[in-house]
Short mmCIF file of C-alpha atoms (C1' of nucleotides) in Angstrom, two decimals:
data_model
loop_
_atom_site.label_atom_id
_atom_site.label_comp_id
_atom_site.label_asym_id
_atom_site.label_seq_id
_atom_site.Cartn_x
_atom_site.Cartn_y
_atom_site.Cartn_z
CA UNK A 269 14.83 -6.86 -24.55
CA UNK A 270 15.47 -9.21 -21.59
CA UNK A 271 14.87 -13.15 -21.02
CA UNK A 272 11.45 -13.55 -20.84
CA UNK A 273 11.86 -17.21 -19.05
CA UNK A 274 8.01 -18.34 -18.12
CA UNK A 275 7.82 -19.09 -14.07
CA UNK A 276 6.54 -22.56 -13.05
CA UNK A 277 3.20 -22.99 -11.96
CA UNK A 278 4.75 -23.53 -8.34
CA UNK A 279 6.57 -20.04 -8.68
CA UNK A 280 2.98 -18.57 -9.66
CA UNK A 281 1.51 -20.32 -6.80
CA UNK A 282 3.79 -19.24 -4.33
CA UNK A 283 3.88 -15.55 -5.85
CA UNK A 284 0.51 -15.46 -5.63
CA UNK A 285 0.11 -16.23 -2.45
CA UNK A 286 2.76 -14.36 -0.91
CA UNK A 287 0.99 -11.19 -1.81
CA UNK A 288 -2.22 -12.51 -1.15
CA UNK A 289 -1.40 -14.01 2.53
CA UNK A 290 0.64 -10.40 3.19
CA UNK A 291 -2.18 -7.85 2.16
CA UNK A 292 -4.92 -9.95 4.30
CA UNK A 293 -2.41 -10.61 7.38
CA UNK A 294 -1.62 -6.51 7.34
CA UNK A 295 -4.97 -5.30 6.76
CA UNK A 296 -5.52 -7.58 9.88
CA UNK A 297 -2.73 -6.13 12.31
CA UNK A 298 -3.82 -3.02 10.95
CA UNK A 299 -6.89 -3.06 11.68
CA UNK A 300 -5.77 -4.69 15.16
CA UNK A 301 -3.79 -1.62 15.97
CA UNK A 302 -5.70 0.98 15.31
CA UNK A 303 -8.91 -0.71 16.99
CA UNK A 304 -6.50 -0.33 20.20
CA UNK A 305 -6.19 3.55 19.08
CA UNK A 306 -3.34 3.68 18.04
CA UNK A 307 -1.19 5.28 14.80
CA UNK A 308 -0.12 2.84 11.70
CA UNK A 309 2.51 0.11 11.62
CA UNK A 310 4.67 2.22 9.62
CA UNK A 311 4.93 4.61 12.80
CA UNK A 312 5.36 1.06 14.87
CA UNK A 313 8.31 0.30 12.57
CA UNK A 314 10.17 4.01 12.30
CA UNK A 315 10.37 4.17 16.51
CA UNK A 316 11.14 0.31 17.11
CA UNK A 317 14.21 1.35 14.21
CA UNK A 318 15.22 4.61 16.29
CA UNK A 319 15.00 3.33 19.62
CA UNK A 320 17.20 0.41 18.89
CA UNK A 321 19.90 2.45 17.35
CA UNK A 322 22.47 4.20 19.50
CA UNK A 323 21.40 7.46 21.19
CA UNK A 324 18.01 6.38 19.56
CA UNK A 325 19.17 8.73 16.38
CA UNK A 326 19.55 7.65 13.25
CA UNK A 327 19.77 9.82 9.52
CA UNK A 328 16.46 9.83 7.64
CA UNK A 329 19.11 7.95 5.07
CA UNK A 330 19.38 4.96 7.05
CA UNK A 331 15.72 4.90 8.53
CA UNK A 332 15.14 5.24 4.75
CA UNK A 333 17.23 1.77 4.25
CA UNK A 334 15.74 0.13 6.91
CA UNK A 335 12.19 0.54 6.53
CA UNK A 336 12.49 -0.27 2.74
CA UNK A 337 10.83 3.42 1.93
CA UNK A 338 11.17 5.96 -1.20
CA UNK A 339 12.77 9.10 0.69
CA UNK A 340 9.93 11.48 0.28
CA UNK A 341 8.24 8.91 2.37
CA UNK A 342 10.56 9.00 5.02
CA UNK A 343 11.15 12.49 4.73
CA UNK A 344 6.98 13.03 5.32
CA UNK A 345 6.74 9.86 7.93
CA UNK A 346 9.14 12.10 10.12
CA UNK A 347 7.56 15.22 9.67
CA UNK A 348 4.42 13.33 11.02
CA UNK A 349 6.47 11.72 13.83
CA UNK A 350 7.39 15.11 14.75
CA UNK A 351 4.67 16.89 14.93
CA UNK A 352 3.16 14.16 17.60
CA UNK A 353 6.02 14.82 19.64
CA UNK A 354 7.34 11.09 18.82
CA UNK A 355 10.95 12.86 17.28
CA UNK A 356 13.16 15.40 17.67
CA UNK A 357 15.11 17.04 14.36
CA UNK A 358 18.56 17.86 15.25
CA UNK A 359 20.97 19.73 11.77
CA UNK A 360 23.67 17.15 11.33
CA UNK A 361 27.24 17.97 12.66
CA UNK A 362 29.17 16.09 10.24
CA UNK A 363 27.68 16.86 7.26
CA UNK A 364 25.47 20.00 6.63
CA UNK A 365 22.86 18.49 4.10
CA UNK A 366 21.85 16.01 6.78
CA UNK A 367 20.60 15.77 9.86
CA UNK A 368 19.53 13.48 12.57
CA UNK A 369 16.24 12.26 13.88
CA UNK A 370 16.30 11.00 18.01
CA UNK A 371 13.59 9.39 19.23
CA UNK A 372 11.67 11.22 22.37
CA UNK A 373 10.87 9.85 25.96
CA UNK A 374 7.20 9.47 24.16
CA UNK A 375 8.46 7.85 21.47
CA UNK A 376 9.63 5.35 23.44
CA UNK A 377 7.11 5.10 25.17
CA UNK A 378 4.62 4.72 22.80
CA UNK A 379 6.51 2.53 20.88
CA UNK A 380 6.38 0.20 23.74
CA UNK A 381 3.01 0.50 24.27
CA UNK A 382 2.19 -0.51 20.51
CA UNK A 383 4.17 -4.05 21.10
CA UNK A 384 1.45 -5.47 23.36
CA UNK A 385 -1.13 -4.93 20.47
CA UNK A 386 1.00 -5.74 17.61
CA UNK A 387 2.30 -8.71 19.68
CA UNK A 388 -1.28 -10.04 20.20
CA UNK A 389 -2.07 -9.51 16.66
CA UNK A 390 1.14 -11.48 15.18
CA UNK A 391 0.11 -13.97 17.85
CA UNK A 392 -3.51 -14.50 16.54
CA UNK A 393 -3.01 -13.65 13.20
CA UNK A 394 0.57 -16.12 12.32
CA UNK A 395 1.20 -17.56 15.73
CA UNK A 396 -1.94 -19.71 16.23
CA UNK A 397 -1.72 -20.67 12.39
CA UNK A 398 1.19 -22.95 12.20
CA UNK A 399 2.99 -24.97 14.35
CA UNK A 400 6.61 -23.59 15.49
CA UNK A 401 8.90 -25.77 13.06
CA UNK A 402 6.73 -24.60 9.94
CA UNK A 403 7.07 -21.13 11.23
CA UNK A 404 10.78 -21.41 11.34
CA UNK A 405 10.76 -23.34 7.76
CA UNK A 406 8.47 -20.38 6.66
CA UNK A 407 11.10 -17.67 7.41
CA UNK A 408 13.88 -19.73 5.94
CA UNK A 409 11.98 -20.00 3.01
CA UNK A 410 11.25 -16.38 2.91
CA UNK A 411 14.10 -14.94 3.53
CA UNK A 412 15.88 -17.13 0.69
CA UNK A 413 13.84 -14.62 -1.40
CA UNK A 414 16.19 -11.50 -0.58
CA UNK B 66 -10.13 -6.87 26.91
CA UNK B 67 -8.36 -9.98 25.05
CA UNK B 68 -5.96 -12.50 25.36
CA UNK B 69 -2.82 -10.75 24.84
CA UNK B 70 -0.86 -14.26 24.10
CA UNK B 71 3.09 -13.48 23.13
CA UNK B 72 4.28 -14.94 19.93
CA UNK B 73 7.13 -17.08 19.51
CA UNK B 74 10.29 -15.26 18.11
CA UNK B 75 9.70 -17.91 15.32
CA UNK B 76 6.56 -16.37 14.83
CA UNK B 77 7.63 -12.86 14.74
CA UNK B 78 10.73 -13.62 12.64
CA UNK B 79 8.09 -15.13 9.97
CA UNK B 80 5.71 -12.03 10.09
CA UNK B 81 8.41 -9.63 10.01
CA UNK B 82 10.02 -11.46 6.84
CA UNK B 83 7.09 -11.78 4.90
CA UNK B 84 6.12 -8.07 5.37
CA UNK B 85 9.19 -7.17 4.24
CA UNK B 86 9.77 -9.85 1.09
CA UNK B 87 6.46 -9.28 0.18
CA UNK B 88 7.40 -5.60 0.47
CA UNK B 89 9.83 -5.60 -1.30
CA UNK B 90 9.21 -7.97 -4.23
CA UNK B 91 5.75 -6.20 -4.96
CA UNK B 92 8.23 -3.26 -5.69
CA UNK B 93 10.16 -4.50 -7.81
CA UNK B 94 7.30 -6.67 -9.90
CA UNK B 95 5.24 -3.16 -10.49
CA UNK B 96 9.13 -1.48 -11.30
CA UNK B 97 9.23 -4.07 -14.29
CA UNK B 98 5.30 -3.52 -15.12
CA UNK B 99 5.91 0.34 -15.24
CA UNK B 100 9.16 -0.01 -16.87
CA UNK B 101 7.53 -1.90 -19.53
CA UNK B 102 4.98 1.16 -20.13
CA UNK B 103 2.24 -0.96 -18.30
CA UNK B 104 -0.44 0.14 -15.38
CA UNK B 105 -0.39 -1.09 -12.09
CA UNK B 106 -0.73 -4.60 -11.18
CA UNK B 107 -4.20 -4.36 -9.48
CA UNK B 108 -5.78 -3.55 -12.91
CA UNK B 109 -4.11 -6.67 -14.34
CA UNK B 110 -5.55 -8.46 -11.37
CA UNK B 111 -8.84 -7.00 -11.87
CA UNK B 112 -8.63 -7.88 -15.81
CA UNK B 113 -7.72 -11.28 -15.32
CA UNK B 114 -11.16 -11.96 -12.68
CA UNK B 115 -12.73 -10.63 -15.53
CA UNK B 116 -11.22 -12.72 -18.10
CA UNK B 117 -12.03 -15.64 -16.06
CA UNK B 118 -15.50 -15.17 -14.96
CA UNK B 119 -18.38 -16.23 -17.48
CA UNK B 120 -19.25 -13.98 -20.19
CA UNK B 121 -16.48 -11.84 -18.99
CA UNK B 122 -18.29 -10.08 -16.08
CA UNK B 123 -18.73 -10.11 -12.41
CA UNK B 124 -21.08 -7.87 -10.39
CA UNK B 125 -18.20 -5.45 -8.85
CA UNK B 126 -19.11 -7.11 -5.40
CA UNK B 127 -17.52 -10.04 -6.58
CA UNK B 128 -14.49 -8.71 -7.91
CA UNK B 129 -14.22 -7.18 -4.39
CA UNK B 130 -14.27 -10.61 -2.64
CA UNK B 131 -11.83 -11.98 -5.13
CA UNK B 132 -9.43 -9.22 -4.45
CA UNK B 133 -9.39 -7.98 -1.16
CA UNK B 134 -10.31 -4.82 -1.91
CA UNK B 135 -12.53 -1.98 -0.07
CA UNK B 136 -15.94 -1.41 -1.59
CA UNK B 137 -14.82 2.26 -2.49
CA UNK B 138 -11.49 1.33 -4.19
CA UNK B 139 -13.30 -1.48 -6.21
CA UNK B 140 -16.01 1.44 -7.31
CA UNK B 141 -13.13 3.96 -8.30
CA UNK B 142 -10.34 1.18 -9.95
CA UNK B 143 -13.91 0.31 -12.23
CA UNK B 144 -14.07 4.33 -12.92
CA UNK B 145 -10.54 3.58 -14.40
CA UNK B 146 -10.44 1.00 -16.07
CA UNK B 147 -14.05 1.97 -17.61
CA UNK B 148 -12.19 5.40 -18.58
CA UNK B 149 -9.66 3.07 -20.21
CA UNK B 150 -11.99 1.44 -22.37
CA UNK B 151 -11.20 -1.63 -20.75
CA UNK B 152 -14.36 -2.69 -19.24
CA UNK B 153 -17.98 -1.71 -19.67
CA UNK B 154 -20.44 -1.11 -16.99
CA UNK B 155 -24.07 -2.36 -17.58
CA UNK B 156 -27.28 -2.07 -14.85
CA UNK B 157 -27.74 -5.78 -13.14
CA UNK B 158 -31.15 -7.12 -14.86
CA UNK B 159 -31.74 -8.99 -11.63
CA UNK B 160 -30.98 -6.41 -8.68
CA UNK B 161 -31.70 -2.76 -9.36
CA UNK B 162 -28.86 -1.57 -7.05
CA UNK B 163 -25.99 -3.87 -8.72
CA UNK B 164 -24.32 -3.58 -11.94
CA UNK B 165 -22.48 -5.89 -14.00
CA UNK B 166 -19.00 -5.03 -14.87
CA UNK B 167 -17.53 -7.16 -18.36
CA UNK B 168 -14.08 -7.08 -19.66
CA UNK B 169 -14.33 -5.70 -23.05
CA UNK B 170 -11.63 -6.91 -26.42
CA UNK B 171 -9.26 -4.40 -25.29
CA UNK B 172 -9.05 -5.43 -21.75
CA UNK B 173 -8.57 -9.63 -22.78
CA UNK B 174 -6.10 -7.70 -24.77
CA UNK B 175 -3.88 -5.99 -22.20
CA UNK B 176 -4.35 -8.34 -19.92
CA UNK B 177 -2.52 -11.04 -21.93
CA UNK B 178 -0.04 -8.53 -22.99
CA UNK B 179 0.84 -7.56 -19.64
CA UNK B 180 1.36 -11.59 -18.85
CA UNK B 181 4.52 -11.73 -20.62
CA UNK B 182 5.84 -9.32 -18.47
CA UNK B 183 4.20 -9.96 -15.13
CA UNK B 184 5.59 -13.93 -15.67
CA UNK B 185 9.06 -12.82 -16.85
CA UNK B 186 9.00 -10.74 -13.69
CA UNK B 187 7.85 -13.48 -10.88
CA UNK B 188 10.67 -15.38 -12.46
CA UNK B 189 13.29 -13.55 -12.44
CA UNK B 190 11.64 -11.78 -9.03
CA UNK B 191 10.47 -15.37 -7.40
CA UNK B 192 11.22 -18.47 -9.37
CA UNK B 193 14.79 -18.07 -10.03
CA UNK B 194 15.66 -18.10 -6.33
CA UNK B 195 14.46 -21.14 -4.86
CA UNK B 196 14.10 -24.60 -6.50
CA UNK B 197 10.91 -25.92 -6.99
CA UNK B 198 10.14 -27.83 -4.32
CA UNK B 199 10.77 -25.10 -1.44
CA UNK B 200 8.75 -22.90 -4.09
CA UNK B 201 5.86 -25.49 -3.37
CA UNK B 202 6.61 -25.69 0.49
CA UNK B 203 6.22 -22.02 0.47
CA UNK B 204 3.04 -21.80 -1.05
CA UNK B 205 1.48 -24.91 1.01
CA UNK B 206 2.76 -22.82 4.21
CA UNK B 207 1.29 -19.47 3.35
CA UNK B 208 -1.89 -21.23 1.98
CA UNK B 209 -2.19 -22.45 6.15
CA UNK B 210 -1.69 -18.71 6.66
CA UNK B 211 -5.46 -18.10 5.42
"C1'" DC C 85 -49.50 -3.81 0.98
"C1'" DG C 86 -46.28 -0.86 3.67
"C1'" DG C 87 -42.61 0.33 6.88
"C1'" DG C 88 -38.10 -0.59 8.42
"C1'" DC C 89 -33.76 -2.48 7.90
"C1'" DA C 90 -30.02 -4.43 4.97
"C1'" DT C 91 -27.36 -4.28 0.67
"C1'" DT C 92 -25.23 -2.16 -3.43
"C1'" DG C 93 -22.52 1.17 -5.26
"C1'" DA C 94 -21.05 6.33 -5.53
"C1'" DT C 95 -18.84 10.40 -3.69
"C1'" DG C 96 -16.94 14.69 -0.83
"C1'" DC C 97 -13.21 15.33 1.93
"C1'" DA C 98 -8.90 14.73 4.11
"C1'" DG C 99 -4.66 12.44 4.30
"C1'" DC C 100 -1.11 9.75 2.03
"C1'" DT C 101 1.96 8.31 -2.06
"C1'" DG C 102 4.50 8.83 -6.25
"C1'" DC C 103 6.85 11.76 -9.28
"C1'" DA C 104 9.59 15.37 -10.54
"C1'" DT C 105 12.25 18.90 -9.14
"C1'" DC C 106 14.64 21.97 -6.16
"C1'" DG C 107 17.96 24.07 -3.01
"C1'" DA C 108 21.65 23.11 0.03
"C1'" DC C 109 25.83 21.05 0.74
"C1'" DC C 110 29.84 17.72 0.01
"C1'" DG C 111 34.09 16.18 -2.19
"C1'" DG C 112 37.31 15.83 -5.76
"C1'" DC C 113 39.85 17.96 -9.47
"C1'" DT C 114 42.24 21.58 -11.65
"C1'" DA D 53 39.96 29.08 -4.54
"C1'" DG D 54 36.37 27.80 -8.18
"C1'" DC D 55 33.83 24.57 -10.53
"C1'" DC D 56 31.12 20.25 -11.12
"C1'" DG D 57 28.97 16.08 -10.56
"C1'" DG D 58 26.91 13.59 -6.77
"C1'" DT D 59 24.23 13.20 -2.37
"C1'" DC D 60 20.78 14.66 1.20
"C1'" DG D 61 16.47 16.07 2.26
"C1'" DA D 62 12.08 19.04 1.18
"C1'" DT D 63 8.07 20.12 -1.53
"C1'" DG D 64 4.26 21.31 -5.31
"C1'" DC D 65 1.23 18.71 -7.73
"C1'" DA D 66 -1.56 15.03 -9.21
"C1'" DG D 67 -3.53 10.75 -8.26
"C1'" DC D 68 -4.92 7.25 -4.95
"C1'" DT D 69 -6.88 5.53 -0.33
"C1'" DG D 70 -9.63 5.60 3.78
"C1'" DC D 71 -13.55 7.27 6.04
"C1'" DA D 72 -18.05 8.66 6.45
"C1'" DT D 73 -22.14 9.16 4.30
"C1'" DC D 74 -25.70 9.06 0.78
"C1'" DA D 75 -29.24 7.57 -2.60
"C1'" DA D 76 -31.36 3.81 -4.58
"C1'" DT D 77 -33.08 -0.51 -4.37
"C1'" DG D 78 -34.14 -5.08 -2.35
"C1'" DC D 79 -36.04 -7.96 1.24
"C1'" DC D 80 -38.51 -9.36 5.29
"C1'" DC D 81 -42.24 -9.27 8.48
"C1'" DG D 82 -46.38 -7.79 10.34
#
DNA sequence: CGGGCATTGATGCAGCTGCATCGACCGGCT
DNA sequence: AGCCGGTCGATGCAGCTGCATCAATGCCCG
């Protein structure tokens, strides 16, 4: 029903290792992080989001947006965030389906703790890899691709 | 305990981009494979080791190297694709404890199917938005990545 | 040869994800 | 006001992943 256009072999390449490079790099940091003791990247990623939005709230919608994540995922990722204490629930005043999710003191707090791990890792894992032009070419590159 | 080195912004920028394209685009490439009535990309990526490897069959600790995969997850995505008739399982003559995994008809079959799709898709996903030349600067950069 | 340690692959369990669906609420239209 | 299609967020269920562990076998070394 649609084109069907065959990719080059440089498109393959690239494609190829894209996904590649990604899943090794993240099981990496992962690995990185919780070696430290501390909670996924995904909980990294939700509090850095909250804490840099004013009054450190935000609507699961738009944590939703940012983090790239099917709502049910959100929706669960905050119950979890929760439940540690990391967020606080609050019902929505302008609109009654929502509602809006503040980060805590130990959000915060842990969030900033986490950035001296994940720093290190992004340091040993990319950093020390490639020089600093061909890291700046490599994010042009990449984010040509969205 | 270690060296706790800061990246460069350049570094993080790059990082945070390719988690996110990668992200992203592996979405929307298993959205086309699905929406074409296909499974997942990991058994097409399992297939095609298959496909490639003599007599169409790797001992499933190779197939674990060549994908990145966890020794568990390599054991159950065999379960699958074994329950989909599209690889057998046979003891390992030469080591009691191993098996040899081959790709049966079927499986050569799918797989190849599921390349018209999978190509159309890292086109239209990958190939159609850079030229080829920054396609094969990409690639050489994340190949220094690993 | 025999004991001890490493390797291969499987599996029970808990937690997470995807899918479908649901209930609650909004906003516009009549 | 009353309805209706659309949006927001939650949830039951099934399937998948990670973790820990296990059984079976291989390999080395005395």
């Amino acid at each position: 029903m649609a084109a069907r256009k065959k990719p080059s072999p440089e498109a393959v390449t690239a494609w190829a290792r894209l996904v590649r490079v990604e899943t090794a790099l993240l099981a990496a940091v992962e690995r990185d992080l919780k070696a430290a003791g501390f909670p996924p990247l995904a909980w990294y990623d939700a509090l850095l989001e909250l804490s840099r939005a004013p009054d450190g709230t935000l609507r699961p919608l738009d944590l939703e947006k940012a983090m790239l994540l099917p709502q049910y995922s959100t929706s669960r990722l905050v119950d979890r965030l929760e439940q540690a204490g990391l967020v606080a629930r609050a019902p929505c005043p302008d609109d009654g389906r929502g509602q809006l999710v503040a980060i805590t003191p130990a959000g915060r707090a842990l969030q900033r703790r986490m950035w001296d791990t994940y720093a290190a890792a992004i340091e040993r894992h990319v950093g020390v890899k490639l020089p600093q032009d061909d890291l700046t070419k490599l994010g042009e590159l990449l984010g040509r691709l969205l």
